[in-house]
Short mmCIF file of C-alpha atoms in Angstrom, two decimals:
data_model
loop_
_atom_site.label_atom_id
_atom_site.label_comp_id
_atom_site.label_asym_id
_atom_site.label_seq_id
_atom_site.Cartn_x
_atom_site.Cartn_y
_atom_site.Cartn_z
CA MET U 1 31.58 -0.27 -59.77
CA VAL U 2 31.99 3.40 -60.71
CA ALA U 3 33.56 2.36 -64.01
CA VAL U 4 30.62 0.05 -64.79
CA VAL U 5 28.09 2.78 -64.00
CA GLY U 6 30.09 5.22 -66.17
CA VAL U 7 30.20 2.83 -69.14
CA VAL U 8 26.48 2.01 -68.83
CA SER U 9 25.65 5.73 -68.64
CA LEU U 10 27.83 6.44 -71.66
CA LEU U 11 26.10 3.73 -73.69
CA THR U 12 22.67 4.91 -72.61
CA LEU U 13 23.45 8.52 -73.54
CA ALA U 14 24.94 7.49 -76.87
CA GLY U 15 21.69 5.86 -77.96
CA CYS U 16 20.96 2.39 -79.18
CA THR U 17 22.57 0.74 -82.14
CA ASP U 18 21.05 -1.76 -84.54
CA ALA U 19 21.21 -5.39 -83.53
CA PRO U 20 24.05 -7.28 -85.17
CA GLU U 21 23.07 -9.19 -88.32
CA GLU U 22 24.75 -12.33 -87.05
CA PRO U 23 24.56 -13.62 -83.48
CA LEU U 24 27.65 -13.07 -81.39
CA PRO U 25 29.90 -16.12 -81.25
CA ILE U 26 29.79 -18.26 -78.13
CA PRO U 27 33.21 -18.82 -76.60
CA THR U 28 34.42 -22.36 -77.24
CA SER U 29 36.77 -22.49 -74.29
CA SER U 30 35.42 -24.24 -71.24
CA LYS U 31 37.94 -22.41 -69.09
CA THR U 32 36.26 -20.17 -66.54
CA ALA U 33 37.44 -16.64 -66.02
CA GLU U 34 40.02 -16.17 -63.30
CA PRO U 35 38.70 -14.21 -60.33
CA THR U 36 40.12 -10.75 -59.88
CA PRO U 37 42.97 -11.05 -57.40
CA THR U 38 42.45 -9.28 -54.11
CA PRO U 39 45.25 -7.55 -52.27
CA GLU U 40 46.99 -9.61 -49.62
CA TYR U 41 46.02 -7.00 -47.06
CA THR U 42 43.42 -4.27 -46.81
CA PRO U 43 43.54 -1.79 -43.90
CA GLY U 44 40.52 -1.64 -41.63
CA ILE U 45 39.41 -5.27 -42.05
CA ASP U 46 41.51 -7.15 -39.48
CA PRO U 47 42.45 -5.22 -36.33
CA GLU U 48 45.42 -7.48 -35.54
CA ALA U 49 46.77 -7.15 -39.08
CA ASP U 50 46.31 -3.38 -38.84
CA VAL U 51 48.45 -3.19 -35.70
CA ALA U 52 51.13 -5.40 -37.28
CA ALA U 53 51.09 -3.24 -40.44
CA ALA U 54 51.28 -0.03 -38.39
CA ILE U 55 54.29 -1.33 -36.46
CA LYS U 56 55.95 -2.46 -39.70
CA THR U 57 55.32 1.00 -41.18
CA TYR U 58 56.84 2.73 -38.16
CA GLU U 59 59.86 0.42 -38.30
CA ALA U 60 60.29 1.34 -41.99
CA TYR U 61 59.99 5.02 -41.02
CA ILE U 62 62.80 4.69 -38.44
CA ALA U 63 64.97 2.75 -40.93
CA ALA U 64 64.41 5.49 -43.54
CA GLU U 65 65.12 8.18 -40.96
CA ASN U 66 68.38 6.43 -40.05
CA GLY U 67 69.27 6.45 -43.77
CA LEU U 68 68.70 10.18 -44.18
CA VAL U 69 71.59 12.28 -45.40
CA VAL U 70 70.31 15.85 -45.31
CA SER U 71 72.70 16.99 -48.03
CA ASP U 72 71.61 14.13 -50.35
CA ARG U 73 68.02 14.72 -51.42
CA SER U 74 67.81 11.25 -52.98
CA THR U 75 67.67 9.84 -49.43
CA TRP U 76 64.61 11.92 -48.61
CA ASP U 77 62.03 10.08 -50.73
CA PRO U 78 62.03 6.75 -48.86
CA TYR U 79 61.47 8.77 -45.68
CA LEU U 80 58.88 11.21 -47.03
CA ASP U 81 56.97 8.43 -48.80
CA LEU U 82 56.03 7.04 -45.38
CA LEU U 83 54.48 10.34 -44.25
CA VAL U 84 51.20 12.06 -45.12
CA GLY U 85 49.48 15.39 -44.66
CA GLU U 86 50.91 18.04 -42.39
CA MET U 87 53.50 15.61 -41.09
CA ARG U 88 54.94 15.19 -44.59
CA ASP U 89 54.71 18.89 -45.42
CA GLY U 90 56.39 19.97 -42.17
CA THR U 91 59.12 17.35 -42.48
CA LEU U 92 59.89 18.41 -46.05
CA ALA U 93 60.12 22.05 -44.96
CA ARG U 94 62.45 21.15 -42.06
CA LEU U 95 64.69 18.99 -44.28
CA THR U 96 64.88 21.76 -46.87
CA ALA U 97 65.84 24.33 -44.22
CA MET U 98 68.43 21.97 -42.73
CA ALA U 99 69.95 21.34 -46.18
CA GLU U 100 70.17 25.09 -46.82
CA ASP U 101 71.74 25.68 -43.38
CA GLY U 102 74.30 22.90 -43.78
CA THR U 103 72.85 20.97 -40.83
CA SER U 104 73.50 17.23 -40.72
CA LEU U 105 72.29 14.21 -38.79
CA SER U 106 74.37 11.45 -37.28
CA GLY U 107 73.78 8.24 -35.36
CA GLU U 108 70.84 5.88 -35.38
CA THR U 109 67.54 5.74 -33.57
CA ARG U 110 66.54 2.34 -32.20
CA ILE U 111 63.03 1.22 -31.34
CA LEU U 112 62.99 -0.23 -27.84
CA SER U 113 59.28 -1.08 -27.69
CA THR U 114 55.93 -0.51 -29.36
CA SER U 115 52.50 -1.04 -27.86
CA LEU U 116 48.98 -0.32 -28.97
CA PHE U 117 47.45 2.86 -27.55
CA GLY U 118 44.22 2.68 -29.57
CA GLN U 119 42.78 1.93 -32.97
CA ASP U 120 39.79 1.98 -35.27
CA ALA U 121 39.38 1.18 -38.97
CA GLN U 122 40.94 4.53 -39.95
CA ARG U 123 43.99 4.69 -37.68
CA VAL U 124 46.30 2.85 -35.33
CA VAL U 125 47.95 4.77 -32.51
CA LEU U 126 51.11 3.34 -31.01
CA ASP U 127 53.06 4.16 -27.88
CA VAL U 128 56.73 3.87 -28.76
CA CYS U 129 59.94 3.98 -26.76
CA LEU U 130 63.04 5.05 -28.68
CA ASP U 131 66.73 5.06 -27.90
CA ILE U 132 68.04 8.29 -29.43
CA GLY U 133 71.21 8.45 -27.32
CA ASP U 134 73.53 7.90 -30.31
CA THR U 135 71.86 10.51 -32.52
CA ASP U 136 72.97 14.07 -33.06
CA ILE U 137 72.01 17.11 -35.09
CA VAL U 138 75.12 19.00 -36.12
CA GLY U 139 75.22 22.56 -37.41
CA LYS U 140 77.37 23.80 -40.28
CA ASP U 141 79.97 24.88 -37.71
CA GLY U 142 80.34 21.29 -36.52
CA LEU U 143 78.73 21.94 -33.15
CA SER U 144 75.88 19.84 -31.79
CA LEU U 145 72.45 21.46 -31.81
CA VAL U 146 71.17 18.92 -29.28
CA SER U 147 70.92 19.88 -25.63
CA ALA U 148 73.63 18.24 -23.52
CA GLY U 149 70.99 17.26 -20.98
CA ARG U 150 68.75 15.46 -23.49
CA ASP U 151 67.30 12.18 -22.25
CA PRO U 152 68.64 9.36 -24.43
CA ILE U 153 65.25 7.62 -24.27
CA SER U 154 62.14 9.20 -25.82
CA ALA U 155 58.51 8.26 -25.21
CA MET U 156 56.48 8.93 -28.36
CA ARG U 157 52.91 8.53 -29.57
CA VAL U 158 52.61 7.69 -33.26
CA ARG U 159 49.47 7.69 -35.40
CA VAL U 160 49.51 5.59 -38.55
CA VAL U 161 46.72 5.83 -41.15
CA PRO U 162 45.85 3.89 -44.33
CA GLY U 163 47.72 5.08 -47.41
CA ASP U 164 46.25 6.13 -50.72
CA ASP U 165 47.00 2.80 -52.40
CA THR U 166 44.66 0.96 -49.97
CA SER U 167 47.25 -1.65 -49.05
CA SER U 168 49.74 0.35 -47.01
CA TRP U 169 49.92 2.66 -44.04
CA ASN U 170 51.58 6.05 -43.51
CA VAL U 171 52.70 7.99 -40.45
CA ASP U 172 50.29 10.84 -39.80
CA TYR U 173 51.72 12.38 -36.62
CA ILE U 174 54.32 11.79 -33.93
CA ILE U 175 54.29 13.55 -30.58
CA PHE U 176 56.20 13.25 -27.32
CA ARG U 177 54.08 11.66 -24.61
CA ASP U 178 54.19 11.64 -20.83
CA ASP U 179 51.58 8.95 -20.25
CA GLY U 180 51.31 5.31 -21.32
CA PRO U 181 54.01 2.70 -20.87
CA THR U 182 57.21 3.77 -19.14
CA CYS U 183 60.27 3.76 -21.33
#
């Protein structure tokens, strides 16, 4: 619509031109124009589809996180591409610092459960239970930076928001939670 208004305004400002000497030809094809395809999914239209898309996005985030190799920056993009705003900026800063320090990650996080905490057309908030018992953060000296008493199960709250391309979602924030479903 903005493009149409812009073109009409441009033509109006450019002034009128003389009428063509011959009438414009009439198309001979009886084929009707194909409708403009619509995306398979648009956030904010179907609440159930939004929740499914948010869960799928978070699953992709965990898969990308499990694929991170701090010393290999080519593994960062699939992970960072799922994040937006301060979450993305902070994660990039932490990964950069870890790479400079020689810190590495090991193990895999597993999603145990996801449930809807709340939603509207602009966000879906999930309560998530994660098994992080096999994960570790290892310093350059080879020693674990994770507390020995860490609980292997984490209760998280995750907010997922529509992405810029209007057909995807991105993780906006993740926090530890102490309410909601028990993990």
